[in-house]
Amino acid sequence: MTLEDAQQLDEADPLAFARERFQLPESLIYLDGNSLGALPAATQSRVDRLIAGEWRVDLISSWTKHDWIDAPLRIASKLAPIVGAKPNELAIADSTSVCLFKLLSAAVRARPGRRVILAQQGNFPTDTYVAQGLAEMLRLELRLVPADHIGNAIDEQTATVTLSHVDYRSGARADMRAVNDAARAAGALVVWDLSHSAGAIELRLDEAGCDLAVGCGYKYLNGGPGSPAFMFVAERLQDELRPPLQGWFGHSEPFAFEESYRPTSGISRFLTGTPSIIALAALEAGIDTFEGVAMADVEAKSRALLALFIEQVERRCGGEVSLFGPRDLEARGSHVCFAHPDGYAVIQALIARGVVGDFRAPDLMRFGFTPLYTRFEEACRAGDILADILANREWDQPRFRERKKVT
Ligand SMILES: Cc1ncc(COP(=O)(O)O)c(C=O)c1O
């Protein structure tokens, strides 16, 4: 693959138009949208409008005048075509960790007498910590098994299963249908973490028989740093489940100010407290970058970008780096890790050359490909720059070994 070949792929790209929906510094090749999505072009004016045109002018009456009160569900409904769910199965709230706690505990509570939470070994640590805390609190057993053994490990003792759809390191994509079917047959519920899938690949949550899911708003959904997360609760489960983090936003009549909690019906009962309206405005601008975009095109481009980058890196870098995770692109999400013993220093050297990836301990250099804005030309150039840095040992400098707080 030459640079000219890659440029031709960009010219034929049906998603090329979407790049203009973002403000990206032209001096950077940004391959970290799986950690923090790029700034959508509309975000700043959207947030400015909310502050200057709504909050400043209408103050408290904005909750009804500008419909702030329904924002978490209204904006969530725009996610429906992105994740393959019904609009009334989604809510925006809290952080991914908190949403996971809410859904995991609601699921466990709905299966009394079952003692086991089955969770993915090596999942993103926050998922494991949340499950550990819940198991300790409720005196349940937390059983950790590798993602590809989860389906077989589900039994009649399993209350709830939790795993990532796409693994944050290996990029491996779990078989959603198979895990859901195994859980359903055993009477257990599944909570998926979609942080590395939503907005990057095609999802069909309803068709795959999903029960529950959570995911980040700040990665491929471009909601901005610390953006609220999203929850999916299948319609058939909404009135059966009761999240234990009870707050007035999940009450039947919040403004009746009753002494006792009466959960409302539907997805609203999974809300807890007052949402951050400014953060929601930014997230809405992020989700709107998918307007008119077919998720099948997103997935196809993700695969083509990965194919190009992997081929380029393996051809140019020889045996210096090794691909981590599945080679089969259909079994992957939209990022790829290469292992290198000095991966941290290599990533710092790449960043110094304008190629932004990140590092995941112990030795993984991670590169995310965001189909809405990553160009084929960038994937090609990034592979060349990596090869150059390795060939010249450019990474082998004390300044690149200094560990930062965020890697
Ligand atoms: C799979 C996964 N889940 C959750 C999180 C983060 O959760 P939170 O938004 O609560 O910090 C991440 C962050 O990278 C992640 O990769």
CSV table of C-alpha atoms and ligand atoms in Angstrom, one decimal:
chain,number,residue,atom,x,y,z
A,1,MET,CA,0.0,0.0,0.0
A,2,THR,CA,1.5,3.3,-1.1
A,3,LEU,CA,0.5,6.7,0.1
A,4,GLU,CA,-1.2,7.3,-3.3
A,5,ASP,CA,-3.2,4.0,-2.9
A,6,ALA,CA,-4.4,5.3,0.5
A,7,GLN,CA,-5.3,8.7,-0.9
A,8,GLN,CA,-7.4,6.9,-3.5
A,9,LEU,CA,-9.2,5.1,-0.8
A,10,ASP,CA,-10.0,8.4,0.8
A,11,GLU,CA,-11.4,9.8,-2.4
A,12,ALA,CA,-13.7,6.8,-2.7
A,13,ASP,CA,-14.7,6.8,1.0
A,14,PRO,CA,-18.5,7.2,1.4
A,15,LEU,CA,-17.8,8.7,4.9
A,16,ALA,CA,-15.3,11.3,3.8
A,17,PHE,CA,-17.9,14.0,4.3
A,18,ALA,CA,-18.0,13.3,8.0
A,19,ARG,CA,-14.5,14.6,8.7
A,20,GLU,CA,-15.7,18.1,8.3
A,21,ARG,CA,-18.0,17.6,11.3
A,22,PHE,CA,-14.9,17.7,13.5
A,23,GLN,CA,-12.2,20.2,14.4
A,24,LEU,CA,-9.0,18.3,14.2
A,25,PRO,CA,-5.5,20.0,14.2
A,26,GLU,CA,-4.2,19.2,10.7
A,27,SER,CA,-0.7,18.8,12.2
A,28,LEU,CA,-1.8,15.7,14.1
A,29,ILE,CA,-2.6,12.1,13.1
A,30,TYR,CA,-5.1,11.4,15.9
A,31,LEU,CA,-5.4,7.7,16.6
A,32,ASP,CA,-6.9,8.0,20.1
A,33,GLY,CA,-10.6,8.5,19.5
A,34,ASN,CA,-11.1,5.3,21.4
A,35,SER,CA,-9.9,7.2,24.5
A,36,LEU,CA,-11.2,10.7,23.9
A,37,GLY,CA,-13.2,11.4,20.7
A,38,ALA,CA,-12.2,14.6,18.7
A,39,LEU,CA,-14.1,17.9,19.1
A,40,PRO,CA,-17.2,18.1,16.9
A,41,ALA,CA,-17.4,21.3,15.0
A,42,ALA,CA,-20.8,22.1,16.5
A,43,THR,CA,-20.0,21.5,20.1
A,44,GLN,CA,-18.7,25.0,21.0
A,45,SER,CA,-21.6,26.9,19.6
A,46,ARG,CA,-24.1,24.4,21.0
A,47,VAL,CA,-22.6,24.8,24.5
A,48,ASP,CA,-22.4,28.6,24.1
A,49,ARG,CA,-26.0,28.7,23.1
A,50,LEU,CA,-27.1,26.7,26.1
A,51,ILE,CA,-25.1,29.0,28.5
A,52,ALA,CA,-25.8,32.4,26.9
A,53,GLY,CA,-29.2,31.8,25.3
A,54,GLU,CA,-30.8,29.5,27.9
A,55,TRP,CA,-29.2,29.5,31.3
A,56,ARG,CA,-28.3,33.2,31.4
A,57,VAL,CA,-31.6,34.4,30.0
A,58,ASP,CA,-34.2,31.9,31.3
A,59,LEU,CA,-32.5,30.5,34.4
A,60,ILE,CA,-34.6,28.0,36.2
A,61,SER,CA,-37.5,28.2,33.8
A,62,SER,CA,-35.2,26.6,31.2
A,63,TRP,CA,-35.9,23.2,32.7
A,64,THR,CA,-39.3,23.3,31.0
A,65,LYS,CA,-38.9,26.2,28.5
A,66,HIS,CA,-35.9,24.5,26.9
A,67,ASP,CA,-36.9,21.0,27.8
A,68,TRP,CA,-33.8,20.4,29.9
A,69,ILE,CA,-35.8,18.0,32.0
A,70,ASP,CA,-36.3,15.5,29.2
A,71,ALA,CA,-32.7,15.9,27.8
A,72,PRO,CA,-31.3,12.6,29.1
A,73,LEU,CA,-33.9,10.6,27.3
A,74,ARG,CA,-34.4,12.8,24.3
A,75,ILE,CA,-30.6,12.7,23.5
A,76,ALA,CA,-30.4,9.0,24.4
A,77,SER,CA,-33.1,8.2,21.8
A,78,LYS,CA,-30.7,9.5,19.1
A,79,LEU,CA,-28.4,6.6,20.0
A,80,ALA,CA,-31.0,4.1,18.9
A,81,PRO,CA,-29.9,3.7,15.3
A,82,ILE,CA,-26.2,3.8,16.4
A,83,VAL,CA,-26.6,0.8,18.7
A,84,GLY,CA,-29.6,-1.0,17.1
A,85,ALA,CA,-32.0,-0.5,20.0
A,86,LYS,CA,-35.5,1.1,20.4
A,87,PRO,CA,-35.4,4.8,21.4
A,88,ASN,CA,-37.2,4.0,24.7
A,89,GLU,CA,-34.5,1.5,25.7
A,90,LEU,CA,-31.8,4.1,26.2
A,91,ALA,CA,-30.9,6.7,28.9
A,92,ILE,CA,-27.9,9.0,29.4
A,93,ALA,CA,-26.6,9.4,32.9
A,94,ASP,CA,-23.7,9.4,35.3
A,95,SER,CA,-20.4,7.7,34.3
A,96,THR,CA,-19.9,4.3,32.8
A,97,SER,CA,-18.7,3.0,36.2
A,98,VAL,CA,-21.8,4.2,38.0
A,99,CYS,CA,-24.2,3.0,35.2
A,100,LEU,CA,-22.5,-0.4,35.4
A,101,PHE,CA,-23.0,-0.5,39.2
A,102,LYS,CA,-26.7,0.4,38.7
A,103,LEU,CA,-27.4,-2.2,36.1
A,104,LEU,CA,-25.3,-4.9,37.6
A,105,SER,CA,-27.0,-4.5,41.0
A,106,ALA,CA,-30.4,-4.3,39.5
A,107,ALA,CA,-29.7,-7.5,37.6
A,108,VAL,CA,-28.4,-9.4,40.7
A,109,ARG,CA,-31.4,-8.2,42.7
A,110,ALA,CA,-33.7,-9.7,40.0
A,111,ARG,CA,-32.2,-13.1,40.4
A,112,PRO,CA,-32.5,-13.8,44.2
A,113,GLY,CA,-30.9,-17.0,45.5
A,114,ARG,CA,-28.2,-17.1,42.8
A,115,ARG,CA,-24.8,-16.5,44.3
A,116,VAL,CA,-22.5,-15.8,41.4
A,117,ILE,CA,-21.5,-12.8,39.3
A,118,LEU,CA,-19.6,-14.1,36.3
A,119,ALA,CA,-17.3,-11.5,34.9
A,120,GLN,CA,-14.6,-11.2,32.2
A,121,GLN,CA,-11.0,-11.7,33.5
A,122,GLY,CA,-8.8,-8.9,32.3
A,123,ASN,CA,-11.7,-6.6,31.5
A,124,PHE,CA,-11.2,-2.8,31.9
A,125,PRO,CA,-10.3,-2.5,35.6
A,126,THR,CA,-13.2,-0.3,36.5
A,127,ASP,CA,-15.7,-3.0,35.5
A,128,THR,CA,-13.9,-5.6,37.7
A,129,TYR,CA,-13.7,-3.2,40.6
A,130,VAL,CA,-17.4,-2.4,40.4
A,131,ALA,CA,-18.3,-6.1,40.3
A,132,GLN,CA,-15.9,-6.8,43.2
A,133,GLY,CA,-17.4,-4.1,45.3
A,134,LEU,CA,-20.9,-5.3,44.6
A,135,ALA,CA,-20.0,-9.0,45.3
A,136,GLU,CA,-18.4,-8.0,48.7
A,137,MET,CA,-21.4,-5.8,49.6
A,138,LEU,CA,-24.0,-8.6,48.9
A,139,ARG,CA,-21.7,-11.5,49.9
A,140,LEU,CA,-21.8,-13.0,46.5
A,141,GLU,CA,-19.1,-14.9,44.6
A,142,LEU,CA,-17.3,-13.0,41.8
A,143,ARG,CA,-16.0,-15.5,39.3
A,144,LEU,CA,-13.6,-14.2,36.7
A,145,VAL,CA,-13.1,-16.1,33.5
A,146,PRO,CA,-11.6,-15.3,30.1
A,147,ALA,CA,-14.0,-13.7,27.7
A,148,ASP,CA,-14.1,-16.6,25.3
A,149,HIS,CA,-15.0,-19.0,28.1
A,150,ILE,CA,-17.8,-17.0,29.6
A,151,GLY,CA,-20.6,-18.7,27.6
A,152,ASN,CA,-19.6,-22.1,28.9
A,153,ALA,CA,-19.1,-20.9,32.5
A,154,ILE,CA,-22.7,-19.8,32.9
A,155,ASP,CA,-24.8,-22.1,35.1
A,156,GLU,CA,-27.8,-22.2,37.3
A,157,GLN,CA,-25.9,-20.4,40.1
A,158,THR,CA,-25.1,-17.4,37.8
A,159,ALA,CA,-27.2,-14.3,38.6
A,160,THR,CA,-25.5,-12.0,36.2
A,161,VAL,CA,-22.7,-12.0,33.6
A,162,THR,CA,-20.7,-8.9,32.7
A,163,LEU,CA,-18.1,-8.4,29.9
A,164,SER,CA,-16.9,-6.0,27.3
A,165,HIS,CA,-18.2,-6.4,23.8
A,166,VAL,CA,-14.8,-5.2,22.5
A,167,ASP,CA,-11.8,-5.7,24.8
A,168,TYR,CA,-10.0,-2.5,25.6
A,169,ARG,CA,-6.6,-4.1,24.9
A,170,SER,CA,-6.8,-7.0,22.5
A,171,GLY,CA,-9.7,-5.4,20.5
A,172,ALA,CA,-11.3,-8.9,20.5
A,173,ARG,CA,-15.0,-8.8,19.9
A,174,ALA,CA,-17.1,-11.2,22.0
A,175,ASP,CA,-19.9,-13.2,20.4
A,176,MET,CA,-22.9,-11.2,21.7
A,177,ARG,CA,-25.6,-13.6,20.4
A,178,ALA,CA,-23.9,-16.7,21.9
A,179,VAL,CA,-23.4,-15.2,25.4
A,180,ASN,CA,-26.9,-13.8,25.5
A,181,ASP,CA,-28.3,-17.2,24.4
A,182,ALA,CA,-26.3,-19.1,27.0
A,183,ALA,CA,-27.4,-16.7,29.7
A,184,ARG,CA,-31.0,-16.8,28.7
A,185,ALA,CA,-31.0,-20.6,28.7
A,186,ALA,CA,-29.6,-20.6,32.3
A,187,GLY,CA,-31.9,-17.8,33.5
A,188,ALA,CA,-29.1,-15.3,34.0
A,189,LEU,CA,-28.9,-11.7,32.8
A,190,VAL,CA,-26.0,-10.1,30.9
A,191,VAL,CA,-24.6,-6.6,31.3
A,192,TRP,CA,-22.5,-5.6,28.3
A,193,ASP,CA,-19.9,-2.8,28.3
A,194,LEU,CA,-20.1,-1.2,24.9
A,195,SER,CA,-17.4,1.5,25.5
A,196,HIS,CA,-15.2,0.3,22.6
A,197,SER,CA,-18.1,-0.6,20.3
A,198,ALA,CA,-20.7,2.1,20.3
A,199,GLY,CA,-20.1,4.4,17.4
A,200,ALA,CA,-17.2,2.3,16.0
A,201,ILE,CA,-18.8,-0.8,14.7
A,202,GLU,CA,-22.3,-1.9,13.8
A,203,LEU,CA,-24.4,-3.0,16.9
A,204,ARG,CA,-27.8,-4.7,16.9
A,205,LEU,CA,-28.6,-4.9,20.6
A,206,ASP,CA,-32.2,-6.0,20.2
A,207,GLU,CA,-31.6,-8.4,17.4
A,208,ALA,CA,-28.8,-10.0,19.4
A,209,GLY,CA,-31.1,-10.5,22.4
A,210,CYS,CA,-29.3,-8.1,24.8
A,211,ASP,CA,-30.6,-7.5,28.3
A,212,LEU,CA,-28.5,-4.7,29.6
A,213,ALA,CA,-25.6,-2.5,28.5
A,214,VAL,CA,-23.6,0.5,29.4
A,215,GLY,CA,-21.0,2.6,27.4
A,216,CYS,CA,-18.9,5.7,27.4
A,217,GLY,CA,-20.0,9.0,25.9
A,218,TYR,CA,-16.5,10.4,25.4
A,219,LYS,CA,-14.9,7.8,23.1
A,220,TYR,CA,-16.4,7.1,19.7
A,221,LEU,CA,-19.5,9.1,20.5
A,222,ASN,CA,-17.4,12.3,20.8
A,223,GLY,CA,-19.2,13.7,23.8
A,224,GLY,CA,-16.1,15.4,25.3
A,225,PRO,CA,-13.9,14.7,28.4
A,226,GLY,CA,-16.0,13.2,31.2
A,227,SER,CA,-19.1,13.1,29.1
A,228,PRO,CA,-22.0,11.2,30.7
A,229,ALA,CA,-22.4,7.6,29.9
A,230,PHE,CA,-25.4,5.7,28.4
A,231,MET,CA,-27.4,2.7,29.6
A,232,PHE,CA,-29.5,0.3,27.6
A,233,VAL,CA,-32.2,-1.7,29.2
A,234,ALA,CA,-34.3,-4.0,27.0
A,235,GLU,CA,-38.0,-2.9,27.1
A,236,ARG,CA,-39.1,-6.4,28.3
A,237,LEU,CA,-37.0,-5.9,31.5
A,238,GLN,CA,-37.6,-2.3,32.4
A,239,ASP,CA,-40.4,-2.8,34.8
A,240,GLU,CA,-39.0,-6.0,36.3
A,241,LEU,CA,-35.7,-4.4,37.3
A,242,ARG,CA,-35.2,-2.0,40.1
A,243,PRO,CA,-31.9,-0.2,40.4
A,244,PRO,CA,-30.9,0.2,44.1
A,245,LEU,CA,-29.5,3.7,43.6
A,246,GLN,CA,-32.8,5.3,44.1
A,247,GLY,CA,-33.1,9.0,43.4
A,248,TRP,CA,-35.8,11.5,42.6
A,249,PHE,CA,-35.2,11.4,38.8
A,250,GLY,CA,-36.4,7.8,38.9
A,251,HIS,CA,-39.5,8.5,41.0
A,252,SER,CA,-43.0,8.3,39.5
A,253,GLU,CA,-43.7,11.9,40.6
A,254,PRO,CA,-40.5,13.7,41.4
A,255,PHE,CA,-42.3,17.0,42.1
A,256,ALA,CA,-44.8,15.4,44.5
A,257,PHE,CA,-42.0,15.3,47.0
A,258,GLU,CA,-43.3,12.1,48.5
A,259,GLU,CA,-41.6,10.6,51.5
A,260,SER,CA,-41.3,7.1,49.9
A,261,TYR,CA,-39.7,6.0,46.7
A,262,ARG,CA,-42.1,4.8,44.0
A,263,PRO,CA,-40.1,4.0,40.8
A,264,THR,CA,-41.6,5.2,37.6
A,265,SER,CA,-42.1,2.8,34.8
A,266,GLY,CA,-39.9,2.4,31.7
A,267,ILE,CA,-36.3,3.5,31.2
A,268,SER,CA,-36.7,6.7,33.4
A,269,ARG,CA,-36.5,4.5,36.6
A,270,PHE,CA,-32.8,4.0,35.8
A,271,LEU,CA,-32.1,7.8,36.2
A,272,THR,CA,-30.9,8.9,39.7
A,273,GLY,CA,-30.2,12.7,40.1
A,274,THR,CA,-30.0,16.0,38.3
A,275,PRO,CA,-28.1,15.6,35.0
A,276,SER,CA,-25.3,17.9,33.9
A,277,ILE,CA,-27.2,19.9,31.2
A,278,ILE,CA,-24.0,21.5,29.9
A,279,ALA,CA,-22.3,18.1,29.4
A,280,LEU,CA,-25.5,16.8,27.8
A,281,ALA,CA,-25.4,19.6,25.2
A,282,ALA,CA,-21.8,18.6,24.3
A,283,LEU,CA,-22.8,14.9,24.1
A,284,GLU,CA,-25.7,15.7,21.8
A,285,ALA,CA,-23.4,17.5,19.4
A,286,GLY,CA,-21.2,14.4,19.5
A,287,ILE,CA,-24.0,12.0,18.8
A,288,ASP,CA,-25.3,14.3,16.0
A,289,THR,CA,-22.0,13.7,14.1
A,290,PHE,CA,-23.7,10.4,13.2
A,291,GLU,CA,-26.6,12.1,11.4
A,292,GLY,CA,-27.2,10.4,8.0
A,293,VAL,CA,-24.4,7.9,8.6
A,294,ALA,CA,-25.0,4.2,8.0
A,295,MET,CA,-23.4,2.1,10.7
A,296,ALA,CA,-22.6,-0.6,8.1
A,297,ASP,CA,-20.4,2.0,6.4
A,298,VAL,CA,-18.8,2.8,9.7
A,299,GLU,CA,-17.9,-0.8,10.3
A,300,ALA,CA,-16.7,-1.4,6.8
A,301,LYS,CA,-14.4,1.6,7.0
A,302,SER,CA,-13.2,0.6,10.4
A,303,ARG,CA,-12.1,-2.8,9.0
A,304,ALA,CA,-10.5,-1.2,5.9
A,305,LEU,CA,-8.5,1.2,8.1
A,306,LEU,CA,-7.3,-1.6,10.4
A,307,ALA,CA,-6.4,-3.8,7.5
A,308,LEU,CA,-4.3,-1.0,6.0
A,309,PHE,CA,-2.6,-0.1,9.2
A,310,ILE,CA,-1.8,-3.6,10.3
A,311,GLU,CA,-0.4,-4.5,6.9
A,312,GLN,CA,1.7,-1.3,6.9
A,313,VAL,CA,3.1,-1.8,10.4
A,314,GLU,CA,3.9,-5.5,9.9
A,315,ARG,CA,5.5,-4.9,6.5
A,316,ARG,CA,7.5,-1.8,7.6
A,317,CYS,CA,8.4,-2.7,11.2
A,318,GLY,CA,9.4,-6.3,10.6
A,319,GLY,CA,9.6,-8.4,13.7
A,320,GLU,CA,10.1,-5.5,16.1
A,321,VAL,CA,6.5,-5.3,17.1
A,322,SER,CA,3.9,-8.0,17.4
A,323,LEU,CA,0.2,-7.8,16.8
A,324,PHE,CA,-1.8,-8.4,20.0
A,325,GLY,CA,-5.3,-9.9,19.7
A,326,PRO,CA,-7.2,-11.5,16.8
A,327,ARG,CA,-5.9,-11.3,13.2
A,328,ASP,CA,-9.4,-11.9,11.9
A,329,LEU,CA,-10.8,-8.3,11.4
A,330,GLU,CA,-14.4,-9.6,11.8
A,331,ALA,CA,-13.4,-10.6,15.3
A,332,ARG,CA,-12.2,-7.1,16.2
A,333,GLY,CA,-13.5,-3.7,17.2
A,334,SER,CA,-11.9,-0.6,15.8
A,335,HIS,CA,-8.6,-0.4,17.6
A,336,VAL,CA,-5.4,-2.4,17.4
A,337,CYS,CA,-2.5,-3.0,19.8
A,338,PHE,CA,1.1,-3.9,19.0
A,339,ALA,CA,3.4,-5.1,21.7
A,340,HIS,CA,6.9,-3.7,22.1
A,341,PRO,CA,9.1,-4.1,25.2
A,342,ASP,CA,9.6,-0.3,25.2
A,343,GLY,CA,6.1,0.5,24.0
A,344,TYR,CA,5.6,3.4,26.4
A,345,ALA,CA,8.7,5.2,25.1
A,346,VAL,CA,7.8,4.4,21.5
A,347,ILE,CA,4.3,5.9,21.9
A,348,GLN,CA,5.9,9.1,23.5
A,349,ALA,CA,8.2,9.3,20.5
A,350,LEU,CA,5.3,8.9,18.1
A,351,ILE,CA,3.4,11.7,19.9
A,352,ALA,CA,6.4,13.9,19.6
A,353,ARG,CA,6.2,13.3,15.8
A,354,GLY,CA,2.5,14.2,15.8
A,355,VAL,CA,1.0,10.7,15.8
A,356,VAL,CA,-1.3,10.3,18.8
A,357,GLY,CA,-1.9,6.8,20.2
A,358,ASP,CA,-1.8,5.6,23.8
A,359,PHE,CA,-0.1,3.0,25.9
A,360,ARG,CA,-1.7,0.2,27.9
A,361,ALA,CA,0.5,-1.7,30.4
A,362,PRO,CA,2.5,-3.8,30.3
A,363,ASP,CA,3.8,-3.3,26.8
A,364,LEU,CA,1.0,-2.4,24.4
A,365,MET,CA,0.9,0.5,22.0
A,366,ARG,CA,-2.7,1.1,21.2
A,367,PHE,CA,-4.1,2.8,18.1
A,368,GLY,CA,-7.8,3.7,17.6
A,369,PHE,CA,-9.4,4.2,14.2
A,370,THR,CA,-12.5,6.4,14.3
A,371,PRO,CA,-14.3,5.8,11.0
A,372,LEU,CA,-16.0,9.2,11.0
A,373,TYR,CA,-12.7,11.2,10.9
A,374,THR,CA,-9.7,9.0,10.4
A,375,ARG,CA,-8.3,9.1,6.9
A,376,PHE,CA,-6.7,6.2,5.1
A,377,GLU,CA,-3.8,8.5,4.3
A,378,GLU,CA,-3.3,9.1,8.0
A,379,ALA,CA,-3.3,5.3,8.8
A,380,CYS,CA,-0.6,4.8,6.1
A,381,ARG,CA,1.6,7.7,7.3
A,382,ALA,CA,1.3,6.6,10.9
A,383,GLY,CA,2.6,3.2,10.0
A,384,ASP,CA,5.6,4.8,8.1
A,385,ILE,CA,6.4,7.1,11.0
A,386,LEU,CA,6.3,4.2,13.5
A,387,ALA,CA,8.7,2.3,11.3
A,388,ASP,CA,11.0,5.3,11.1
A,389,ILE,CA,11.0,5.7,14.9
A,390,LEU,CA,11.9,2.1,15.4
A,391,ALA,CA,14.5,1.9,12.7
A,392,ASN,CA,16.4,4.9,14.1
A,393,ARG,CA,15.7,4.0,17.8
A,394,GLU,CA,14.3,7.5,18.1
A,395,TRP,CA,12.3,6.4,21.1
A,396,ASP,CA,15.5,5.5,23.1
A,397,GLN,CA,15.8,8.8,25.0
A,398,PRO,CA,15.2,9.5,28.7
A,399,ARG,CA,12.5,12.1,28.0
A,400,PHE,CA,10.4,9.4,26.4
A,401,ARG,CA,10.7,7.1,29.4
A,402,GLU,CA,9.3,9.6,31.9
A,403,ARG,CA,5.9,8.2,32.9
A,404,LYS,CA,3.0,10.6,32.8
A,405,LYS,CA,-0.1,10.4,35.0
A,406,VAL,CA,-2.2,9.5,32.0
A,407,THR,CA,-0.7,7.0,29.6
B,1,LIG,C1,-14.4,-0.7,28.7
B,1,LIG,C2,-14.4,0.5,29.5
B,1,LIG,N1,-15.3,0.7,30.5
B,1,LIG,C3,-15.3,1.8,31.2
B,1,LIG,C4,-14.4,2.8,31.1
B,1,LIG,C5,-14.4,4.1,31.9
B,1,LIG,O1,-15.4,4.3,32.7
B,1,LIG,P1,-15.7,5.7,33.3
B,1,LIG,O2,-16.3,6.5,32.2
B,1,LIG,O3,-16.7,5.4,34.5
B,1,LIG,O4,-14.4,6.3,33.8
B,1,LIG,C6,-13.4,2.7,30.1
B,1,LIG,C7,-12.4,3.8,29.9
B,1,LIG,O5,-11.6,3.7,29.1
B,1,LIG,C8,-13.4,1.5,29.3
B,1,LIG,O6,-12.4,1.3,28.4
